[in-house]
PDB file of N, CA and C in Angstrom:
ATOM      1  N   UNK A 185     -49.051  73.706   7.703  1.00 55.00           N
ATOM      2  CA  UNK A 185     -48.594  72.556   7.631  1.00 55.00           C
ATOM      3  C   UNK A 185     -47.569  72.553   6.780  1.00 55.00           C
ATOM      4  N   UNK A 186     -46.563  71.570   7.025  1.00 63.00           N
ATOM      5  CA  UNK A 186     -45.658  71.430   5.810  1.00 63.00           C
ATOM      6  C   UNK A 186     -45.968  70.924   4.520  1.00 63.00           C
ATOM      7  N   UNK A 187     -45.106  71.440   3.648  1.00 78.00           N
ATOM      8  CA  UNK A 187     -45.220  71.470   2.310  1.00 78.00           C
ATOM      9  C   UNK A 187     -44.662  69.997   1.978  1.00 78.00           C
ATOM     10  N   UNK A 188     -44.945  69.521   0.693  1.00 82.00           N
ATOM     11  CA  UNK A 188     -44.619  68.184   0.388  1.00 82.00           C
ATOM     12  C   UNK A 188     -43.030  67.822   0.709  1.00 82.00           C
ATOM     13  N   UNK A 189     -42.230  68.853  -0.223  1.00 86.00           N
ATOM     14  CA  UNK A 189     -40.974  68.946   0.193  1.00 86.00           C
ATOM     15  C   UNK A 189     -40.277  68.972   1.548  1.00 86.00           C
ATOM     16  N   UNK A 190     -40.936  69.696   2.397  1.00 82.00           N
ATOM     17  CA  UNK A 190     -40.014  69.896   3.874  1.00 82.00           C
ATOM     18  C   UNK A 190     -40.742  68.849   4.248  1.00 82.00           C
ATOM     19  N   UNK A 191     -42.175  67.795   4.389  1.00 82.00           N
ATOM     20  CA  UNK A 191     -42.642  67.100   4.706  1.00 82.00           C
ATOM     21  C   UNK A 191     -41.588  65.293   4.508  1.00 82.00           C
ATOM     22  N   UNK A 192     -41.077  65.386   3.067  1.00 88.00           N
ATOM     23  CA  UNK A 192     -40.271  64.428   2.836  1.00 88.00           C
ATOM     24  C   UNK A 192     -38.961  64.645   3.305  1.00 88.00           C
ATOM     25  N   UNK A 193     -38.137  65.858   3.675  1.00 90.00           N
ATOM     26  CA  UNK A 193     -37.416  65.636   4.054  1.00 90.00           C
ATOM     27  C   UNK A 193     -37.118  65.647   5.438  1.00 90.00           C
ATOM     28  N   UNK A 194     -38.511  65.855   6.007  1.00 88.00           N
ATOM     29  CA  UNK A 194     -38.059  65.887   7.958  1.00 88.00           C
ATOM     30  C   UNK A 194     -38.562  64.310   7.754  1.00 88.00           C
ATOM     31  N   UNK A 195     -38.546  63.249   6.911  1.00 90.00           N
ATOM     32  CA  UNK A 195     -39.513  62.135   7.137  1.00 90.00           C
ATOM     33  C   UNK A 195     -37.660  61.431   6.833  1.00 90.00           C
ATOM     34  N   UNK A 196     -37.230  62.135   5.711  1.00 95.00           N
ATOM     35  CA  UNK A 196     -35.583  61.044   5.370  1.00 95.00           C
ATOM     36  C   UNK A 196     -34.787  61.188   6.587  1.00 95.00           C
ATOM     37  N   UNK A 197     -34.708  62.681   7.143  1.00 95.00           N
ATOM     38  CA  UNK A 197     -34.449  63.083   8.334  1.00 95.00           C
ATOM     39  C   UNK A 197     -34.686  61.378   9.568  1.00 95.00           C
ATOM     40  N   UNK A 198     -35.889  61.509   9.721  1.00 96.00           N
ATOM     41  CA  UNK A 198     -36.611  60.776  10.758  1.00 96.00           C
ATOM     42  C   UNK A 198     -35.665  59.070  10.633  1.00 96.00           C
ATOM     43  N   UNK A 199     -35.910  58.986   9.558  1.00 96.00           N
ATOM     44  CA  UNK A 199     -35.340  57.807   8.958  1.00 96.00           C
ATOM     45  C   UNK A 199     -33.502  57.233   9.200  1.00 96.00           C
ATOM     46  N   UNK A 200     -33.049  58.645   9.033  1.00 97.00           N
ATOM     47  CA  UNK A 200     -31.839  58.171   9.080  1.00 97.00           C
ATOM     48  C   UNK A 200     -31.569  58.742  10.920  1.00 97.00           C
ATOM     49  N   UNK A 201     -31.815  59.108  11.574  1.00 98.00           N
ATOM     50  CA  UNK A 201     -31.643  59.462  12.868  1.00 98.00           C
ATOM     51  C   UNK A 201     -32.122  57.722  13.572  1.00 98.00           C
ATOM     52  N   UNK A 202     -33.174  57.195  12.770  1.00 97.00           N
ATOM     53  CA  UNK A 202     -33.417  56.090  13.385  1.00 97.00           C
ATOM     54  C   UNK A 202     -32.304  55.113  12.618  1.00 97.00           C
ATOM     55  N   UNK A 203     -31.937  54.913  11.002  1.00 98.00           N
ATOM     56  CA  UNK A 203     -30.504  54.071  11.364  1.00 98.00           C
ATOM     57  C   UNK A 203     -29.252  54.391  11.907  1.00 98.00           C
ATOM     58  N   UNK A 204     -29.117  55.614  12.742  1.00 98.00           N
ATOM     59  CA  UNK A 204     -27.757  55.568  12.849  1.00 98.00           C
ATOM     60  C   UNK A 204     -28.193  55.667  15.014  1.00 98.00           C
ATOM     61  N   UNK A 205     -29.651  55.556  15.091  1.00 98.00           N
ATOM     62  CA  UNK A 205     -29.942  54.737  16.583  1.00 98.00           C
ATOM     63  C   UNK A 205     -29.595  53.117  16.866  1.00 98.00           C
ATOM     64  N   UNK A 206     -29.906  52.565  15.542  1.00 97.00           N
ATOM     65  CA  UNK A 206     -30.009  50.993  15.637  1.00 97.00           C
ATOM     66  C   UNK A 206     -28.526  50.592  14.995  1.00 97.00           C
ATOM     67  N   UNK A 207     -27.308  51.927  14.612  1.00 97.00           N
ATOM     68  CA  UNK A 207     -26.190  51.280  14.161  1.00 97.00           C
ATOM     69  C   UNK A 207     -25.608  51.049  15.619  1.00 97.00           C
ATOM     70  N   UNK A 208     -26.146  52.388  16.488  1.00 98.00           N
ATOM     71  CA  UNK A 208     -24.834  52.563  18.127  1.00 98.00           C
ATOM     72  C   UNK A 208     -25.718  51.548  18.601  1.00 98.00           C
ATOM     73  N   UNK A 209     -27.256  51.053  18.640  1.00 97.00           N
ATOM     74  CA  UNK A 209     -27.634  49.868  19.777  1.00 97.00           C
ATOM     75  C   UNK A 209     -26.714  48.469  19.249  1.00 97.00           C
ATOM     76  N   UNK A 210     -26.293  48.026  17.494  1.00 97.00           N
ATOM     77  CA  UNK A 210     -25.601  47.063  17.155  1.00 97.00           C
ATOM     78  C   UNK A 210     -24.226  46.938  17.909  1.00 97.00           C
ATOM     79  N   UNK A 211     -23.397  48.162  18.338  1.00 96.00           N
ATOM     80  CA  UNK A 211     -22.105  48.272  19.002  1.00 96.00           C
ATOM     81  C   UNK A 211     -22.434  47.970  20.560  1.00 96.00           C
ATOM     82  N   UNK A 212     -23.646  48.276  21.067  1.00 96.00           N
ATOM     83  CA  UNK A 212     -23.776  48.272  22.428  1.00 96.00           C
ATOM     84  C   UNK A 212     -24.353  46.932  22.609  1.00 96.00           C
ATOM     85  N   UNK A 213     -24.631  46.029  21.945  1.00 97.00           N
ATOM     86  CA  UNK A 213     -24.837  44.862  21.964  1.00 97.00           C
ATOM     87  C   UNK A 213     -23.636  44.076  21.568  1.00 97.00           C
ATOM     88  N   UNK A 214     -22.906  44.660  21.131  1.00 96.00           N
ATOM     89  CA  UNK A 214     -21.316  43.622  21.197  1.00 96.00           C
ATOM     90  C   UNK A 214     -20.788  44.061  22.201  1.00 96.00           C
ATOM     91  N   UNK A 215     -20.552  45.453  22.643  1.00 96.00           N
ATOM     92  CA  UNK A 215     -19.459  45.879  24.044  1.00 96.00           C
ATOM     93  C   UNK A 215     -20.460  46.072  25.058  1.00 96.00           C
ATOM     94  N   UNK A 216     -21.423  46.117  24.996  1.00 96.00           N
ATOM     95  CA  UNK A 216     -21.742  46.270  25.955  1.00 96.00           C
ATOM     96  C   UNK A 216     -21.814  47.787  27.105  1.00 96.00           C
ATOM     97  N   UNK A 217     -21.116  48.700  26.182  1.00 95.00           N
ATOM     98  CA  UNK A 217     -21.023  49.882  26.731  1.00 95.00           C
ATOM     99  C   UNK A 217     -21.753  51.301  26.731  1.00 95.00           C
ATOM    100  N   UNK A 218     -22.207  52.031  27.971  1.00 95.00           N
ATOM    101  CA  UNK A 218     -23.233  52.623  28.116  1.00 95.00           C
ATOM    102  C   UNK A 218     -23.227  53.840  27.200  1.00 95.00           C
ATOM    103  N   UNK A 219     -22.400  53.632  26.400  1.00 96.00           N
ATOM    104  CA  UNK A 219     -22.045  55.242  25.867  1.00 96.00           C
ATOM    105  C   UNK A 219     -22.753  54.858  24.145  1.00 96.00           C
ATOM    106  N   UNK A 220     -22.656  53.977  23.751  1.00 97.00           N
ATOM    107  CA  UNK A 220     -23.446  53.599  22.722  1.00 97.00           C
ATOM    108  C   UNK A 220     -25.191  52.889  23.092  1.00 97.00           C
ATOM    109  N   UNK A 221     -25.080  52.857  24.153  1.00 97.00           N
ATOM    110  CA  UNK A 221     -26.887  52.957  24.419  1.00 97.00           C
ATOM    111  C   UNK A 221     -27.159  54.189  24.957  1.00 97.00           C
ATOM    112  N   UNK A 222     -26.862  55.017  25.349  1.00 97.00           N
ATOM    113  CA  UNK A 222     -26.856  56.369  25.395  1.00 97.00           C
ATOM    114  C   UNK A 222     -27.154  56.992  24.006  1.00 97.00           C
ATOM    115  N   UNK A 223     -26.455  56.940  22.829  1.00 98.00           N
ATOM    116  CA  UNK A 223     -26.314  57.503  21.944  1.00 98.00           C
ATOM    117  C   UNK A 223     -27.290  56.694  20.819  1.00 98.00           C
ATOM    118  N   UNK A 224     -27.688  55.527  20.879  1.00 98.00           N
ATOM    119  CA  UNK A 224     -29.420  54.743  20.554  1.00 98.00           C
ATOM    120  C   UNK A 224     -29.952  55.744  21.172  1.00 98.00           C
ATOM    121  N   UNK A 225     -30.333  55.767  22.222  1.00 98.00           N
ATOM    122  CA  UNK A 225     -31.514  56.390  22.866  1.00 98.00           C
ATOM    123  C   UNK A 225     -31.537  58.079  22.626  1.00 98.00           C
ATOM    124  N   UNK A 226     -30.291  58.834  22.410  1.00 98.00           N
ATOM    125  CA  UNK A 226     -30.571  59.994  21.551  1.00 98.00           C
ATOM    126  C   UNK A 226     -30.935  59.910  20.312  1.00 98.00           C
ATOM    127  N   UNK A 227     -30.512  58.982  19.547  1.00 98.00           N
ATOM    128  CA  UNK A 227     -30.826  58.930  18.066  1.00 98.00           C
ATOM    129  C   UNK A 227     -32.324  59.002  18.137  1.00 98.00           C
ATOM    130  N   UNK A 228     -32.980  57.929  18.674  1.00 98.00           N
ATOM    131  CA  UNK A 228     -34.355  57.369  18.751  1.00 98.00           C
ATOM    132  C   UNK A 228     -34.580  58.659  19.129  1.00 98.00           C
ATOM    133  N   UNK A 229     -34.533  59.500  20.222  1.00 97.00           N
ATOM    134  CA  UNK A 229     -35.514  60.650  20.369  1.00 97.00           C
ATOM    135  C   UNK A 229     -35.481  61.607  19.840  1.00 97.00           C
ATOM    136  N   UNK A 230     -34.416  62.360  18.617  1.00 97.00           N
ATOM    137  CA  UNK A 230     -34.343  62.687  17.566  1.00 97.00           C
ATOM    138  C   UNK A 230     -35.531  62.586  16.662  1.00 97.00           C
ATOM    139  N   UNK A 231     -34.883  60.768  16.216  1.00 97.00           N
ATOM    140  CA  UNK A 231     -36.468  60.189  15.331  1.00 97.00           C
ATOM    141  C   UNK A 231     -37.365  61.032  15.646  1.00 97.00           C
ATOM    142  N   UNK A 232     -37.872  60.755  16.899  1.00 95.00           N
ATOM    143  CA  UNK A 232     -38.926  60.650  17.286  1.00 95.00           C
ATOM    144  C   UNK A 232     -39.800  61.903  17.010  1.00 95.00           C
ATOM    145  N   UNK A 233     -38.609  63.386  17.563  1.00 92.00           N
ATOM    146  CA  UNK A 233     -38.942  64.335  17.519  1.00 92.00           C
ATOM    147  C   UNK A 233     -39.219  64.882  16.079  1.00 92.00           C
ATOM    148  N   UNK A 234     -38.707  63.836  14.702  1.00 91.00           N
ATOM    149  CA  UNK A 234     -39.040  64.482  13.678  1.00 91.00           C
ATOM    150  C   UNK A 234     -40.486  63.541  13.258  1.00 91.00           C
ATOM    151  N   UNK A 235     -40.691  62.827  13.751  1.00 91.00           N
ATOM    152  CA  UNK A 235     -41.775  61.760  13.265  1.00 91.00           C
ATOM    153  C   UNK A 235     -42.874  62.943  13.931  1.00 91.00           C
ATOM    154  N   UNK A 236     -42.658  63.275  14.796  1.00 89.00           N
ATOM    155  CA  UNK A 236     -43.751  64.542  15.795  1.00 89.00           C
ATOM    156  C   UNK A 236     -44.151  65.522  15.308  1.00 89.00           C
ATOM    157  N   UNK A 237     -42.726  66.239  14.312  1.00 85.00           N
ATOM    158  CA  UNK A 237     -42.632  67.507  13.751  1.00 85.00           C
ATOM    159  C   UNK A 237     -43.553  67.288  12.250  1.00 85.00           C
ATOM    160  N   UNK A 238     -43.572  65.925  11.515  1.00 83.00           N
ATOM    161  CA  UNK A 238     -43.694  66.018  10.551  1.00 83.00           C
ATOM    162  C   UNK A 238     -45.472  65.550  10.526  1.00 83.00           C
ATOM    163  N   UNK A 239     -46.028  65.029  11.785  1.00 86.00           N
ATOM    164  CA  UNK A 239     -47.299  64.524  11.857  1.00 86.00           C
ATOM    165  C   UNK A 239     -48.085  65.742  12.862  1.00 86.00           C
ATOM    166  N   UNK A 240     -47.048  66.753  13.512  1.00 80.00           N
ATOM    167  CA  UNK A 240     -48.035  67.849  14.142  1.00 80.00           C
ATOM    168  C   UNK A 240     -48.509  68.795  13.600  1.00 80.00           C
ATOM    169  N   UNK A 241     -47.651  69.312  12.956  1.00 74.00           N
ATOM    170  CA  UNK A 241     -48.145  70.250  12.156  1.00 74.00           C
ATOM    171  C   UNK A 241     -47.619  71.804  12.767  1.00 74.00           C
ATOM    172  N   UNK A 242     -46.311  71.847  13.626  1.00 72.00           N
ATOM    173  CA  UNK A 242     -46.531  72.805  14.321  1.00 72.00           C
ATOM    174  C   UNK A 242     -45.705  73.423  13.576  1.00 72.00           C
ATOM    175  N   UNK A 243     -45.969  75.432  14.117  1.00 69.00           N
ATOM    176  CA  UNK A 243     -45.387  76.281  12.971  1.00 69.00           C
ATOM    177  C   UNK A 243     -44.355  77.031  13.443  1.00 69.00           C
ATOM    178  N   UNK A 244     -43.873  77.012  14.785  1.00 72.00           N
ATOM    179  CA  UNK A 244     -42.461  77.405  15.545  1.00 72.00           C
ATOM    180  C   UNK A 244     -42.415  76.377  16.019  1.00 72.00           C
ATOM    181  N   UNK A 245     -41.456  74.951  15.756  1.00 69.00           N
ATOM    182  CA  UNK A 245     -40.912  73.778  16.400  1.00 69.00           C
ATOM    183  C   UNK A 245     -40.356  74.743  17.313  1.00 69.00           C
ATOM    184  N   UNK A 246     -39.272  75.480  17.852  1.00 70.00           N
ATOM    185  CA  UNK A 246     -38.348  75.989  18.986  1.00 70.00           C
ATOM    186  C   UNK A 246     -39.726  76.856  20.012  1.00 70.00           C
ATOM    187  N   UNK A 247     -40.884  76.789  19.447  1.00 71.00           N
ATOM    188  CA  UNK A 247     -41.742  77.183  20.714  1.00 71.00           C
ATOM    189  C   UNK A 247     -42.469  76.306  21.559  1.00 71.00           C
ATOM    190  N   UNK A 248     -42.016  74.886  21.020  1.00 77.00           N
ATOM    191  CA  UNK A 248     -43.414  73.881  21.190  1.00 77.00           C
ATOM    192  C   UNK A 248     -42.787  72.726  22.349  1.00 77.00           C
ATOM    193  N   UNK A 249     -43.193  71.992  23.074  1.00 85.00           N
ATOM    194  CA  UNK A 249     -42.890  71.111  23.961  1.00 85.00           C
ATOM    195  C   UNK A 249     -42.099  69.574  22.949  1.00 85.00           C
ATOM    196  N   UNK A 250     -42.171  69.816  21.628  1.00 86.00           N
ATOM    197  CA  UNK A 250     -41.539  68.825  20.640  1.00 86.00           C
ATOM    198  C   UNK A 250     -40.238  69.239  20.785  1.00 86.00           C
ATOM    199  N   UNK A 251     -39.450  70.217  21.599  1.00 87.00           N
ATOM    200  CA  UNK A 251     -38.153  70.916  21.631  1.00 87.00           C
ATOM    201  C   UNK A 251     -37.758  70.444  22.914  1.00 87.00           C
ATOM    202  N   UNK A 252     -38.429  70.399  23.324  1.00 91.00           N
ATOM    203  CA  UNK A 252     -37.521  69.516  24.803  1.00 91.00           C
ATOM    204  C   UNK A 252     -37.174  67.797  24.664  1.00 91.00           C
ATOM    205  N   UNK A 253     -37.252  67.453  23.652  1.00 93.00           N
ATOM    206  CA  UNK A 253     -37.195  66.261  22.945  1.00 93.00           C
ATOM    207  C   UNK A 253     -35.932  65.772  22.646  1.00 93.00           C
ATOM    208  N   UNK A 254     -35.669  66.808  21.370  1.00 93.00           N
ATOM    209  CA  UNK A 254     -33.975  67.148  21.021  1.00 93.00           C
ATOM    210  C   UNK A 254     -33.142  67.892  22.054  1.00 93.00           C
ATOM    211  N   UNK A 255     -34.039  68.509  23.211  1.00 94.00           N
ATOM    212  CA  UNK A 255     -32.903  69.351  24.144  1.00 94.00           C
ATOM    213  C   UNK A 255     -32.006  67.467  24.950  1.00 94.00           C
ATOM    214  N   UNK A 256     -33.236  66.900  25.247  1.00 97.00           N
ATOM    215  CA  UNK A 256     -32.880  65.725  26.263  1.00 97.00           C
ATOM    216  C   UNK A 256     -32.036  64.704  25.252  1.00 97.00           C
ATOM    217  N   UNK A 257     -32.409  64.795  24.138  1.00 97.00           N
ATOM    218  CA  UNK A 257     -31.548  63.405  23.294  1.00 97.00           C
ATOM    219  C   UNK A 257     -29.836  64.604  23.450  1.00 97.00           C
ATOM    220  N   UNK A 258     -30.197  66.138  23.241  1.00 97.00           N
ATOM    221  CA  UNK A 258     -28.450  66.308  23.139  1.00 97.00           C
ATOM    222  C   UNK A 258     -27.637  66.324  24.093  1.00 97.00           C
ATOM    223  N   UNK A 259     -28.685  66.449  25.718  1.00 98.00           N
ATOM    224  CA  UNK A 259     -28.260  66.093  27.181  1.00 98.00           C
ATOM    225  C   UNK A 259     -27.751  64.935  27.492  1.00 98.00           C
ATOM    226  N   UNK A 260     -28.302  63.944  26.906  1.00 98.00           N
ATOM    227  CA  UNK A 260     -28.379  62.829  26.823  1.00 98.00           C
ATOM    228  C   UNK A 260     -26.759  62.431  26.560  1.00 98.00           C
ATOM    229  N   UNK A 261     -26.479  63.081  24.964  1.00 97.00           N
ATOM    230  CA  UNK A 261     -25.166  62.430  24.487  1.00 97.00           C
ATOM    231  C   UNK A 261     -23.788  63.549  25.624  1.00 97.00           C
ATOM    232  N   UNK A 262     -24.037  64.363  25.971  1.00 98.00           N
ATOM    233  CA  UNK A 262     -23.366  65.207  26.639  1.00 98.00           C
ATOM    234  C   UNK A 262     -23.434  64.685  28.341  1.00 98.00           C
ATOM    235  N   UNK A 263     -24.320  63.607  28.419  1.00 97.00           N
ATOM    236  CA  UNK A 263     -24.050  63.457  30.139  1.00 97.00           C
ATOM    237  C   UNK A 263     -22.654  61.755  29.296  1.00 97.00           C
ATOM    238  N   UNK A 264     -23.467  61.384  28.138  1.00 97.00           N
ATOM    239  CA  UNK A 264     -22.479  59.948  28.196  1.00 97.00           C
ATOM    240  C   UNK A 264     -21.102  60.477  27.799  1.00 97.00           C
ATOM    241  N   UNK A 265     -20.497  61.344  27.199  1.00 96.00           N
ATOM    242  CA  UNK A 265     -19.767  61.254  26.796  1.00 96.00           C
ATOM    243  C   UNK A 265     -18.455  62.414  27.878  1.00 96.00           C
ATOM    244  N   UNK A 266     -19.010  62.982  28.932  1.00 96.00           N
ATOM    245  CA  UNK A 266     -18.630  63.169  30.281  1.00 96.00           C
ATOM    246  C   UNK A 266     -18.673  62.066  31.259  1.00 96.00           C
ATOM    247  N   UNK A 267     -19.155  61.284  31.151  1.00 95.00           N
ATOM    248  CA  UNK A 267     -19.476  59.681  31.326  1.00 95.00           C
ATOM    249  C   UNK A 267     -18.075  59.488  31.550  1.00 95.00           C
ATOM    250  N   UNK A 268     -18.058  58.836  30.126  1.00 94.00           N
ATOM    251  CA  UNK A 268     -16.940  58.047  29.199  1.00 94.00           C
ATOM    252  C   UNK A 268     -15.605  58.580  29.711  1.00 94.00           C
ATOM    253  N   UNK A 269     -15.308  60.106  29.670  1.00 94.00           N
ATOM    254  CA  UNK A 269     -13.954  60.492  30.224  1.00 94.00           C
ATOM    255  C   UNK A 269     -13.922  60.789  31.523  1.00 94.00           C
ATOM    256  N   UNK A 270     -14.787  60.500  32.239  1.00 93.00           N
ATOM    257  CA  UNK A 270     -14.443  60.128  33.772  1.00 93.00           C
ATOM    258  C   UNK A 270     -14.032  59.071  34.097  1.00 93.00           C
ATOM    259  N   UNK A 271     -14.186  57.748  33.075  1.00 89.00           N
ATOM    260  CA  UNK A 271     -14.519  56.504  33.321  1.00 89.00           C
ATOM    261  C   UNK A 271     -12.789  56.430  33.144  1.00 89.00           C
ATOM    262  N   UNK A 272     -12.682  56.919  31.903  1.00 77.00           N
ATOM    263  CA  UNK A 272     -10.832  56.723  31.794  1.00 77.00           C
ATOM    264  C   UNK A 272      -9.935  57.326  32.362  1.00 77.00           C
ATOM    265  N   UNK A 273     -10.033  58.260  33.103  1.00 82.00           N
ATOM    266  CA  UNK A 273      -8.928  58.992  34.058  1.00 82.00           C
ATOM    267  C   UNK A 273      -9.427  58.243  35.553  1.00 82.00           C
ATOM    268  N   UNK A 274     -10.403  57.531  35.754  1.00 80.00           N
ATOM    269  CA  UNK A 274      -9.956  56.475  36.829  1.00 80.00           C
ATOM    270  C   UNK A 274      -9.821  55.473  37.009  1.00 80.00           C
ATOM    271  N   UNK A 275      -9.378  55.314  35.255  1.00 68.00           N
ATOM    272  CA  UNK A 275      -8.478  53.575  35.344  1.00 68.00           C
ATOM    273  C   UNK A 275      -6.884  53.930  35.477  1.00 68.00           C
TER     274      UNK A 275
END
């Protein structure tokens, strides 16, 4: 189980990831650019990852299935950036 300090920081990090996701969602609503939606979804996955870590009490997160959420979030960001760069070259 996580200590009180560790739980606090895990919760704070989850909240900050959620705020970042909402920030990108606001930009997506304004521009309808897929890059912003990809970033919003990635940060939502990162927030979910932190929430599950706090509630699950995993001893070694890198050896659990929860690590796949973080991997998916970073793959989503990489794919969005590559897609955006390819769109820019085609114009």
